């Protein structure tokens, strides 16, 4: 697999994961871009990492956490200047936006580690072993968290209006 | 994986799917040497925050502002040097208005004692010696 193929293969899942983490399309794009840029840099300097997917998701996970903290710092400025909402694609339909809000709200109610595991495995489509590498956990623990998160999320989405 | 699991996964992926243009932008930027795209609104906010930080550092060398968890973040100036430590633990060594360099990073806690330590490091750098924390300071 060459670098371009790896980036193209990882980008869709990584972007979805970042949107699930941040709840903001612009921020998700920035975080995904930074994670892939780190992978590209590492690949060009030292060759491909053992698992490019685990590498990119691990970077994205840290960057997303920092980006969310940073956003809290920006919040007062955002409130002052936000005339056009939450950064959603203006072309997207209202129904899609409301579905996105419903899903994001339900995701936020999951325990943090369960949510991370679910997003990496189900949304980012990483195999269990690579997800475990990215999350710094064991495959069995990740599997258990994903199972629990699925059940809880399903219940939350059913009870959501 | 049950049918329910598969349906849930498909729903999540559909809702969180990015637009093709966004995907193309991300791939292009990553392969093009890691140049970061930052939305104009966010860039403006980052600039505003950077300017605010610089003003605090210049006008009030020992200013405090609220941080998360009830802790206080502090900008300390010692001999014109401002140290900002980030969540990752690495420190920034900046002077006066150069605190702008910290924009976009998380400024959480600033240790006054780090100022003296970093000043010592800088002195060893100047003398051509190995810094205490190679690569730790920017």
PDB file of C-alpha atoms in Angstrom:
ATOM      1  CA  UNK A   1       0.000   0.000   0.000  1.00  0.00           C
ATOM      2  CA  UNK A   2       1.413   3.407  -0.857  1.00  0.00           C
ATOM      3  CA  UNK A   3       0.963   6.622   1.068  1.00  0.00           C
ATOM      4  CA  UNK A   4      -1.708   8.138  -1.172  1.00  0.00           C
ATOM      5  CA  UNK A   5      -3.799   4.975  -0.969  1.00  0.00           C
ATOM      6  CA  UNK A   6      -3.440   4.863   2.800  1.00  0.00           C
ATOM      7  CA  UNK A   7      -4.546   8.479   3.168  1.00  0.00           C
ATOM      8  CA  UNK A   8      -7.479   8.014   0.790  1.00  0.00           C
ATOM      9  CA  UNK A   9      -8.532   4.844   2.614  1.00  0.00           C
ATOM     10  CA  UNK A  10      -8.336   6.388   6.064  1.00  0.00           C
ATOM     11  CA  UNK A  11      -9.822   9.813   5.387  1.00  0.00           C
ATOM     12  CA  UNK A  12     -13.562   8.931   5.314  1.00  0.00           C
ATOM     13  CA  UNK A  13     -13.545   6.962   8.578  1.00  0.00           C
ATOM     14  CA  UNK A  14     -11.264   9.449  10.261  1.00  0.00           C
ATOM     15  CA  UNK A  15     -13.477  12.385   9.319  1.00  0.00           C
ATOM     16  CA  UNK A  16     -16.563  10.612  10.604  1.00  0.00           C
ATOM     17  CA  UNK A  17     -14.753   9.778  13.833  1.00  0.00           C
ATOM     18  CA  UNK A  18     -13.658  13.398  14.248  1.00  0.00           C
ATOM     19  CA  UNK A  19     -17.177  14.688  13.684  1.00  0.00           C
ATOM     20  CA  UNK A  20     -18.472  12.227  16.273  1.00  0.00           C
ATOM     21  CA  UNK A  21     -15.840  13.448  18.720  1.00  0.00           C
ATOM     22  CA  UNK A  22     -16.125  17.186  18.154  1.00  0.00           C
ATOM     23  CA  UNK A  23     -19.701  17.632  16.915  1.00  0.00           C
ATOM     24  CA  UNK A  24     -18.468  20.383  14.604  1.00  0.00           C
ATOM     25  CA  UNK A  25     -17.734  19.870  10.909  1.00  0.00           C
ATOM     26  CA  UNK A  26     -15.058  22.545  10.636  1.00  0.00           C
ATOM     27  CA  UNK A  27     -13.249  21.380  13.720  1.00  0.00           C
ATOM     28  CA  UNK A  28     -13.538  17.750  12.575  1.00  0.00           C
ATOM     29  CA  UNK A  29     -11.947  18.661   9.269  1.00  0.00           C
ATOM     30  CA  UNK A  30      -9.072  20.424  11.001  1.00  0.00           C
ATOM     31  CA  UNK A  31      -8.418  17.548  13.382  1.00  0.00           C
ATOM     32  CA  UNK A  32      -8.601  14.885  10.651  1.00  0.00           C
ATOM     33  CA  UNK A  33      -6.267  16.942   8.511  1.00  0.00           C
ATOM     34  CA  UNK A  34      -3.739  17.287  11.311  1.00  0.00           C
ATOM     35  CA  UNK A  35      -3.847  13.565  12.061  1.00  0.00           C
ATOM     36  CA  UNK A  36      -3.328  12.628   8.422  1.00  0.00           C
ATOM     37  CA  UNK A  37      -0.600  15.238   8.036  1.00  0.00           C
ATOM     38  CA  UNK A  38       1.205  13.640  10.995  1.00  0.00           C
ATOM     39  CA  UNK A  39       0.924  10.262   9.314  1.00  0.00           C
ATOM     40  CA  UNK A  40       2.254  11.661   6.050  1.00  0.00           C
ATOM     41  CA  UNK A  41       5.150  13.330   7.833  1.00  0.00           C
ATOM     42  CA  UNK A  42       6.033  10.173   9.739  1.00  0.00           C
ATOM     43  CA  UNK A  43       5.725   8.001   6.587  1.00  0.00           C
ATOM     44  CA  UNK A  44       7.968  10.254   4.532  1.00  0.00           C
ATOM     45  CA  UNK A  45      10.589  10.610   7.249  1.00  0.00           C
ATOM     46  CA  UNK A  46      10.756   7.095   8.697  1.00  0.00           C
ATOM     47  CA  UNK A  47       8.598   4.836   6.516  1.00  0.00           C
ATOM     48  CA  UNK A  48       5.101   3.589   7.308  1.00  0.00           C
ATOM     49  CA  UNK A  49       4.222   2.885  10.945  1.00  0.00           C
ATOM     50  CA  UNK A  50       3.245  -0.683  11.897  1.00  0.00           C
ATOM     51  CA  UNK A  51      -0.400   0.251  11.679  1.00  0.00           C
ATOM     52  CA  UNK A  52      -1.074   3.480   9.769  1.00  0.00           C
ATOM     53  CA  UNK A  53      -4.724   3.386  10.851  1.00  0.00           C
ATOM     54  CA  UNK A  54      -3.927   3.027  14.549  1.00  0.00           C
ATOM     55  CA  UNK A  55      -1.302   5.780  14.217  1.00  0.00           C
ATOM     56  CA  UNK A  56      -3.709   8.236  12.559  1.00  0.00           C
ATOM     57  CA  UNK A  57      -6.576   7.507  14.955  1.00  0.00           C
ATOM     58  CA  UNK A  58      -4.331   7.798  18.009  1.00  0.00           C
ATOM     59  CA  UNK A  59      -3.164  11.223  16.812  1.00  0.00           C
ATOM     60  CA  UNK A  60      -6.735  12.255  15.979  1.00  0.00           C
ATOM     61  CA  UNK A  61      -7.884  11.190  19.422  1.00  0.00           C
ATOM     62  CA  UNK A  62      -5.326  13.442  21.154  1.00  0.00           C
ATOM     63  CA  UNK A  63      -5.851  16.330  18.754  1.00  0.00           C
ATOM     64  CA  UNK A  64      -9.613  16.165  19.159  1.00  0.00           C
ATOM     65  CA  UNK A  65      -9.260  16.366  22.934  1.00  0.00           C
ATOM     66  CA  UNK A  66      -6.983  19.393  22.620  1.00  0.00           C
ATOM     67  CA  UNK A  67      -9.255  21.001  20.051  1.00  0.00           C
ATOM     68  CA  UNK A  68     -12.244  20.606  22.356  1.00  0.00           C
ATOM     69  CA  UNK A  69     -10.348  22.169  25.250  1.00  0.00           C
ATOM     70  CA  UNK A  70      -9.221  24.987  23.001  1.00  0.00           C
ATOM     71  CA  UNK A  71     -12.775  25.530  21.846  1.00  0.00           C
ATOM     72  CA  UNK A  72     -13.818  26.111  25.449  1.00  0.00           C
ATOM     73  CA  UNK A  73     -11.206  28.839  25.567  1.00  0.00           C
ATOM     74  CA  UNK A  74     -12.637  30.344  22.380  1.00  0.00           C
ATOM     75  CA  UNK A  75     -16.230  30.052  23.502  1.00  0.00           C
ATOM     76  CA  UNK A  76     -16.678  33.673  24.641  1.00  0.00           C
ATOM     77  CA  UNK A  77     -15.259  34.911  21.320  1.00  0.00           C
ATOM     78  CA  UNK A  78     -17.392  32.436  19.382  1.00  0.00           C
ATOM     79  CA  UNK A  79     -20.518  33.627  21.159  1.00  0.00           C
ATOM     80  CA  UNK A  80     -19.669  37.194  20.239  1.00  0.00           C
ATOM     81  CA  UNK A  81     -19.000  36.475  16.609  1.00  0.00           C
ATOM     82  CA  UNK A  82     -21.170  33.477  15.746  1.00  0.00           C
ATOM     83  CA  UNK A  83     -23.722  34.861  13.395  1.00  0.00           C
ATOM     84  CA  UNK A  84     -24.019  31.738  11.308  1.00  0.00           C
ATOM     85  CA  UNK A  85     -24.536  28.904  13.715  1.00  0.00           C
ATOM     86  CA  UNK A  86     -22.554  25.753  14.361  1.00  0.00           C
ATOM     87  CA  UNK A  87     -20.549  25.345  11.179  1.00  0.00           C
ATOM     88  CA  UNK A  88     -22.869  22.859   9.519  1.00  0.00           C
ATOM     89  CA  UNK A  89     -22.805  22.672   5.793  1.00  0.00           C
ATOM     90  CA  UNK A  90     -25.387  25.280   4.778  1.00  0.00           C
ATOM     91  CA  UNK A  91     -26.481  23.093   1.875  1.00  0.00           C
ATOM     92  CA  UNK A  92     -27.449  20.188   4.077  1.00  0.00           C
ATOM     93  CA  UNK A  93     -31.127  19.645   4.706  1.00  0.00           C
ATOM     94  CA  UNK A  94     -32.832  20.497   7.970  1.00  0.00           C
ATOM     95  CA  UNK A  95     -33.780  16.875   8.503  1.00  0.00           C
ATOM     96  CA  UNK A  96     -30.193  15.721   8.179  1.00  0.00           C
ATOM     97  CA  UNK A  97     -29.048  18.389  10.641  1.00  0.00           C
ATOM     98  CA  UNK A  98     -31.660  17.417  13.167  1.00  0.00           C
ATOM     99  CA  UNK A  99     -30.701  13.741  12.799  1.00  0.00           C
ATOM    100  CA  UNK A 100     -27.057  14.711  13.315  1.00  0.00           C
ATOM    101  CA  UNK A 101     -27.955  16.661  16.455  1.00  0.00           C
ATOM    102  CA  UNK A 102     -29.954  13.723  17.795  1.00  0.00           C
ATOM    103  CA  UNK A 103     -27.069  11.298  17.213  1.00  0.00           C
ATOM    104  CA  UNK A 104     -24.458  13.663  18.660  1.00  0.00           C
ATOM    105  CA  UNK A 105     -26.597  14.287  21.739  1.00  0.00           C
ATOM    106  CA  UNK A 106     -26.955  10.545  22.299  1.00  0.00           C
ATOM    107  CA  UNK A 107     -23.215   9.987  21.762  1.00  0.00           C
ATOM    108  CA  UNK A 108     -22.399  12.657  24.346  1.00  0.00           C
ATOM    109  CA  UNK A 109     -24.411  10.760  26.925  1.00  0.00           C
ATOM    110  CA  UNK A 110     -22.248   7.657  26.623  1.00  0.00           C
ATOM    111  CA  UNK A 111     -19.358   7.169  29.054  1.00  0.00           C
ATOM    112  CA  UNK A 112     -16.219   8.705  27.522  1.00  0.00           C
ATOM    113  CA  UNK A 113     -14.225   5.497  26.991  1.00  0.00           C
ATOM    114  CA  UNK A 114     -17.223   3.607  25.634  1.00  0.00           C
ATOM    115  CA  UNK A 115     -17.907   6.458  23.224  1.00  0.00           C
ATOM    116  CA  UNK A 116     -14.274   6.491  22.071  1.00  0.00           C
ATOM    117  CA  UNK A 117     -14.317   2.753  21.434  1.00  0.00           C
ATOM    118  CA  UNK A 118     -17.608   2.930  19.559  1.00  0.00           C
ATOM    119  CA  UNK A 119     -16.448   5.815  17.404  1.00  0.00           C
ATOM    120  CA  UNK A 120     -13.141   4.196  16.513  1.00  0.00           C
ATOM    121  CA  UNK A 121     -14.553   0.739  15.765  1.00  0.00           C
ATOM    122  CA  UNK A 122     -18.032   1.410  14.400  1.00  0.00           C
ATOM    123  CA  UNK A 123     -17.715   4.874  12.894  1.00  0.00           C
ATOM    124  CA  UNK A 124     -14.011   4.818  12.008  1.00  0.00           C
ATOM    125  CA  UNK A 125     -14.240   1.158  10.925  1.00  0.00           C
ATOM    126  CA  UNK A 126     -10.964   0.071  12.503  1.00  0.00           C
ATOM    127  CA  UNK A 127     -10.476  -3.655  13.144  1.00  0.00           C
ATOM    128  CA  UNK A 128     -10.592  -4.517  16.839  1.00  0.00           C
ATOM    129  CA  UNK A 129      -6.829  -5.102  17.153  1.00  0.00           C
ATOM    130  CA  UNK A 130      -5.920  -1.782  15.533  1.00  0.00           C
ATOM    131  CA  UNK A 131      -8.571   0.022  17.550  1.00  0.00           C
ATOM    132  CA  UNK A 132      -7.009  -1.426  20.681  1.00  0.00           C
ATOM    133  CA  UNK A 133      -3.628  -0.073  19.569  1.00  0.00           C
ATOM    134  CA  UNK A 134      -5.079   3.367  18.882  1.00  0.00           C
ATOM    135  CA  UNK A 135      -6.911   3.470  22.200  1.00  0.00           C
ATOM    136  CA  UNK A 136      -4.056   2.007  24.251  1.00  0.00           C
ATOM    137  CA  UNK A 137      -6.247  -0.826  25.467  1.00  0.00           C
ATOM    138  CA  UNK A 138      -6.680  -4.570  24.904  1.00  0.00           C
ATOM    139  CA  UNK A 139      -8.859  -5.957  22.104  1.00  0.00           C
ATOM    140  CA  UNK A 140     -11.071  -7.704  24.660  1.00  0.00           C
ATOM    141  CA  UNK A 141     -11.646  -4.479  26.581  1.00  0.00           C
ATOM    142  CA  UNK A 142     -12.420  -2.563  23.398  1.00  0.00           C
ATOM    143  CA  UNK A 143     -14.843  -5.266  22.295  1.00  0.00           C
ATOM    144  CA  UNK A 144     -16.640  -5.112  25.620  1.00  0.00           C
ATOM    145  CA  UNK A 145     -16.849  -1.304  25.508  1.00  0.00           C
ATOM    146  CA  UNK A 146     -18.196  -1.325  21.957  1.00  0.00           C
ATOM    147  CA  UNK A 147     -20.822  -3.881  22.890  1.00  0.00           C
ATOM    148  CA  UNK A 148     -21.921  -1.824  25.892  1.00  0.00           C
ATOM    149  CA  UNK A 149     -21.893   1.426  23.927  1.00  0.00           C
ATOM    150  CA  UNK A 150     -24.007  -0.068  21.137  1.00  0.00           C
ATOM    151  CA  UNK A 151     -26.666  -1.205  23.567  1.00  0.00           C
ATOM    152  CA  UNK A 152     -26.765   2.098  25.402  1.00  0.00           C
ATOM    153  CA  UNK A 153     -26.749   4.180  22.239  1.00  0.00           C
ATOM    154  CA  UNK A 154     -29.571   2.176  20.732  1.00  0.00           C
ATOM    155  CA  UNK A 155     -31.660   2.763  23.840  1.00  0.00           C
ATOM    156  CA  UNK A 156     -30.817   6.476  23.858  1.00  0.00           C
ATOM    157  CA  UNK A 157     -31.750   6.894  20.212  1.00  0.00           C
ATOM    158  CA  UNK A 158     -35.030   5.088  20.759  1.00  0.00           C
ATOM    159  CA  UNK A 159     -36.009   7.302  23.650  1.00  0.00           C
ATOM    160  CA  UNK A 160     -34.922  10.500  21.838  1.00  0.00           C
ATOM    161  CA  UNK A 161     -37.775  12.554  20.362  1.00  0.00           C
TER     162      UNK A 161
ATOM    163  CA  UNK B   1     -22.603  -8.578  14.766  1.00  0.00           C
ATOM    164  CA  UNK B   2     -26.390  -8.701  14.717  1.00  0.00           C
ATOM    165  CA  UNK B   3     -28.714  -7.034  12.239  1.00  0.00           C
ATOM    166  CA  UNK B   4     -29.457  -4.383  14.855  1.00  0.00           C
ATOM    167  CA  UNK B   5     -25.746  -3.692  15.224  1.00  0.00           C
ATOM    168  CA  UNK B   6     -25.329  -3.395  11.480  1.00  0.00           C
ATOM    169  CA  UNK B   7     -28.300  -1.025  11.223  1.00  0.00           C
ATOM    170  CA  UNK B   8     -26.941   1.143  14.011  1.00  0.00           C
ATOM    171  CA  UNK B   9     -23.489   1.249  12.396  1.00  0.00           C
ATOM    172  CA  UNK B  10     -24.984   2.198   9.033  1.00  0.00           C
ATOM    173  CA  UNK B  11     -27.035   4.958  10.643  1.00  0.00           C
ATOM    174  CA  UNK B  12     -24.027   6.412  12.472  1.00  0.00           C
ATOM    175  CA  UNK B  13     -21.847   6.354   9.368  1.00  0.00           C
ATOM    176  CA  UNK B  14     -24.564   7.927   7.247  1.00  0.00           C
ATOM    177  CA  UNK B  15     -25.203  10.744   9.693  1.00  0.00           C
ATOM    178  CA  UNK B  16     -21.525  11.461  10.323  1.00  0.00           C
ATOM    179  CA  UNK B  17     -20.462  11.118   6.692  1.00  0.00           C
ATOM    180  CA  UNK B  18     -18.416  14.025   5.355  1.00  0.00           C
ATOM    181  CA  UNK B  19     -19.114  15.773   2.089  1.00  0.00           C
ATOM    182  CA  UNK B  20     -16.888  14.690  -0.839  1.00  0.00           C
ATOM    183  CA  UNK B  21     -15.390  18.209  -1.021  1.00  0.00           C
ATOM    184  CA  UNK B  22     -14.378  17.994   2.640  1.00  0.00           C
ATOM    185  CA  UNK B  23     -12.726  14.632   2.036  1.00  0.00           C
ATOM    186  CA  UNK B  24     -10.856  15.971  -0.962  1.00  0.00           C
ATOM    187  CA  UNK B  25      -9.703  19.022   1.034  1.00  0.00           C
ATOM    188  CA  UNK B  26      -8.434  16.885   3.887  1.00  0.00           C
ATOM    189  CA  UNK B  27      -6.534  14.484   1.621  1.00  0.00           C
ATOM    190  CA  UNK B  28      -5.047  17.299  -0.424  1.00  0.00           C
ATOM    191  CA  UNK B  29      -3.905  19.201   2.644  1.00  0.00           C
ATOM    192  CA  UNK B  30      -2.417  16.118   4.334  1.00  0.00           C
ATOM    193  CA  UNK B  31      -0.458  15.073   1.252  1.00  0.00           C
ATOM    194  CA  UNK B  32       0.558  18.612   0.412  1.00  0.00           C
ATOM    195  CA  UNK B  33       3.068  18.837   3.229  1.00  0.00           C
ATOM    196  CA  UNK B  34       0.726  19.123   6.159  1.00  0.00           C
ATOM    197  CA  UNK B  35      -0.490  22.627   5.472  1.00  0.00           C
ATOM    198  CA  UNK B  36      -3.401  23.196   7.762  1.00  0.00           C
ATOM    199  CA  UNK B  37      -6.690  24.551   6.713  1.00  0.00           C
ATOM    200  CA  UNK B  38      -8.248  26.739   9.285  1.00  0.00           C
ATOM    201  CA  UNK B  39     -11.647  28.264   8.781  1.00  0.00           C
ATOM    202  CA  UNK B  40     -11.605  32.059   8.455  1.00  0.00           C
ATOM    203  CA  UNK B  41     -13.849  32.439  11.502  1.00  0.00           C
ATOM    204  CA  UNK B  42     -11.607  30.231  13.628  1.00  0.00           C
ATOM    205  CA  UNK B  43      -8.475  31.977  12.356  1.00  0.00           C
ATOM    206  CA  UNK B  44     -10.004  35.317  13.339  1.00  0.00           C
ATOM    207  CA  UNK B  45     -10.821  33.986  16.786  1.00  0.00           C
ATOM    208  CA  UNK B  46      -7.314  32.581  17.169  1.00  0.00           C
ATOM    209  CA  UNK B  47      -5.874  35.965  16.265  1.00  0.00           C
ATOM    210  CA  UNK B  48      -8.167  37.692  18.739  1.00  0.00           C
ATOM    211  CA  UNK B  49      -7.167  35.279  21.473  1.00  0.00           C
ATOM    212  CA  UNK B  50      -3.482  35.651  20.607  1.00  0.00           C
ATOM    213  CA  UNK B  51      -3.775  39.411  20.787  1.00  0.00           C
ATOM    214  CA  UNK B  52      -5.577  39.178  24.122  1.00  0.00           C
ATOM    215  CA  UNK B  53      -2.848  36.911  25.508  1.00  0.00           C
ATOM    216  CA  UNK B  54      -0.125  39.231  24.286  1.00  0.00           C
ATOM    217  CA  UNK B  55      -1.882  42.189  25.868  1.00  0.00           C
ATOM    218  CA  UNK B  56      -2.146  40.357  29.163  1.00  0.00           C
ATOM    219  CA  UNK B  57       1.519  39.369  29.036  1.00  0.00           C
ATOM    220  CA  UNK B  58       2.682  42.851  28.208  1.00  0.00           C
ATOM    221  CA  UNK B  59       0.396  44.915  30.371  1.00  0.00           C
ATOM    222  CA  UNK B  60       0.089  42.663  33.392  1.00  0.00           C
ATOM    223  CA  UNK B  61       3.110  40.422  33.853  1.00  0.00           C
ATOM    224  CA  UNK B  62       1.449  38.562  36.681  1.00  0.00           C
ATOM    225  CA  UNK B  63      -2.082  38.329  35.404  1.00  0.00           C
ATOM    226  CA  UNK B  64      -4.457  35.534  36.191  1.00  0.00           C
ATOM    227  CA  UNK B  65      -7.469  34.303  34.363  1.00  0.00           C
ATOM    228  CA  UNK B  66      -9.819  31.435  35.067  1.00  0.00           C
ATOM    229  CA  UNK B  67      -9.032  27.991  33.785  1.00  0.00           C
ATOM    230  CA  UNK B  68     -10.857  24.719  33.910  1.00  0.00           C
ATOM    231  CA  UNK B  69     -11.507  22.925  37.166  1.00  0.00           C
ATOM    232  CA  UNK B  70     -11.232  26.015  39.292  1.00  0.00           C
ATOM    233  CA  UNK B  71      -7.470  26.234  38.793  1.00  0.00           C
ATOM    234  CA  UNK B  72      -5.881  29.480  37.770  1.00  0.00           C
ATOM    235  CA  UNK B  73      -3.724  29.939  34.746  1.00  0.00           C
ATOM    236  CA  UNK B  74      -1.002  32.481  35.089  1.00  0.00           C
ATOM    237  CA  UNK B  75       1.336  34.266  32.784  1.00  0.00           C
ATOM    238  CA  UNK B  76       4.576  34.974  34.537  1.00  0.00           C
ATOM    239  CA  UNK B  77       7.189  37.278  33.298  1.00  0.00           C
ATOM    240  CA  UNK B  78      10.712  36.956  34.553  1.00  0.00           C
ATOM    241  CA  UNK B  79      13.369  39.023  32.921  1.00  0.00           C
ATOM    242  CA  UNK B  80      11.127  39.555  29.903  1.00  0.00           C
ATOM    243  CA  UNK B  81      10.571  35.831  29.429  1.00  0.00           C
ATOM    244  CA  UNK B  82       7.067  34.411  29.426  1.00  0.00           C
ATOM    245  CA  UNK B  83       6.536  30.736  30.009  1.00  0.00           C
ATOM    246  CA  UNK B  84       3.312  29.056  29.050  1.00  0.00           C
ATOM    247  CA  UNK B  85       2.987  25.373  29.754  1.00  0.00           C
ATOM    248  CA  UNK B  86       0.535  23.328  27.792  1.00  0.00           C
ATOM    249  CA  UNK B  87      -1.580  20.350  28.746  1.00  0.00           C
ATOM    250  CA  UNK B  88       1.007  18.039  27.177  1.00  0.00           C
ATOM    251  CA  UNK B  89       3.583  19.360  29.616  1.00  0.00           C
ATOM    252  CA  UNK B  90       5.923  21.015  27.165  1.00  0.00           C
ATOM    253  CA  UNK B  91       6.748  24.621  27.775  1.00  0.00           C
ATOM    254  CA  UNK B  92       6.834  27.608  25.507  1.00  0.00           C
ATOM    255  CA  UNK B  93       9.549  30.120  25.878  1.00  0.00           C
ATOM    256  CA  UNK B  94       8.360  33.403  24.518  1.00  0.00           C
ATOM    257  CA  UNK B  95       9.094  37.060  24.992  1.00  0.00           C
ATOM    258  CA  UNK B  96       6.508  39.776  25.450  1.00  0.00           C
ATOM    259  CA  UNK B  97       4.407  40.146  22.309  1.00  0.00           C
ATOM    260  CA  UNK B  98       5.761  36.839  21.021  1.00  0.00           C
ATOM    261  CA  UNK B  99       3.220  35.209  23.309  1.00  0.00           C
ATOM    262  CA  UNK B 100       1.087  35.452  20.204  1.00  0.00           C
ATOM    263  CA  UNK B 101       2.850  32.249  19.226  1.00  0.00           C
ATOM    264  CA  UNK B 102       0.773  30.546  21.859  1.00  0.00           C
ATOM    265  CA  UNK B 103      -2.449  31.269  20.058  1.00  0.00           C
ATOM    266  CA  UNK B 104      -4.453  28.199  19.339  1.00  0.00           C
ATOM    267  CA  UNK B 105      -2.754  26.193  22.074  1.00  0.00           C
ATOM    268  CA  UNK B 106      -4.219  25.369  25.428  1.00  0.00           C
ATOM    269  CA  UNK B 107      -2.871  27.686  28.001  1.00  0.00           C
ATOM    270  CA  UNK B 108      -3.692  25.958  31.224  1.00  0.00           C
ATOM    271  CA  UNK B 109      -1.121  26.477  33.925  1.00  0.00           C
ATOM    272  CA  UNK B 110       2.057  28.441  34.044  1.00  0.00           C
ATOM    273  CA  UNK B 111       4.635  27.582  36.649  1.00  0.00           C
ATOM    274  CA  UNK B 112       6.688  30.481  37.948  1.00  0.00           C
ATOM    275  CA  UNK B 113       9.553  28.126  38.777  1.00  0.00           C
ATOM    276  CA  UNK B 114       9.634  27.031  35.144  1.00  0.00           C
ATOM    277  CA  UNK B 115      10.610  30.559  34.222  1.00  0.00           C
ATOM    278  CA  UNK B 116      13.860  30.345  36.127  1.00  0.00           C
ATOM    279  CA  UNK B 117      14.522  26.854  34.809  1.00  0.00           C
ATOM    280  CA  UNK B 118      13.890  27.862  31.224  1.00  0.00           C
ATOM    281  CA  UNK B 119      16.081  30.909  31.659  1.00  0.00           C
ATOM    282  CA  UNK B 120      18.882  28.594  32.766  1.00  0.00           C
ATOM    283  CA  UNK B 121      18.250  26.380  29.729  1.00  0.00           C
ATOM    284  CA  UNK B 122      18.361  29.376  27.464  1.00  0.00           C
ATOM    285  CA  UNK B 123      21.635  30.433  29.032  1.00  0.00           C
ATOM    286  CA  UNK B 124      23.098  26.977  28.346  1.00  0.00           C
ATOM    287  CA  UNK B 125      21.781  27.150  24.781  1.00  0.00           C
ATOM    288  CA  UNK B 126      23.478  30.481  24.357  1.00  0.00           C
ATOM    289  CA  UNK B 127      26.688  29.024  25.720  1.00  0.00           C
ATOM    290  CA  UNK B 128      26.458  26.186  23.191  1.00  0.00           C
ATOM    291  CA  UNK B 129      25.726  23.557  25.820  1.00  0.00           C
ATOM    292  CA  UNK B 130      23.075  20.879  25.546  1.00  0.00           C
ATOM    293  CA  UNK B 131      19.764  22.188  26.859  1.00  0.00           C
ATOM    294  CA  UNK B 132      18.276  20.408  29.832  1.00  0.00           C
ATOM    295  CA  UNK B 133      15.164  19.541  27.828  1.00  0.00           C
ATOM    296  CA  UNK B 134      16.271  19.096  24.232  1.00  0.00           C
ATOM    297  CA  UNK B 135      13.368  19.842  21.957  1.00  0.00           C
ATOM    298  CA  UNK B 136      11.138  20.662  24.848  1.00  0.00           C
ATOM    299  CA  UNK B 137      11.063  24.354  24.208  1.00  0.00           C
ATOM    300  CA  UNK B 138       9.924  26.067  21.102  1.00  0.00           C
TER     301      UNK B 138
END
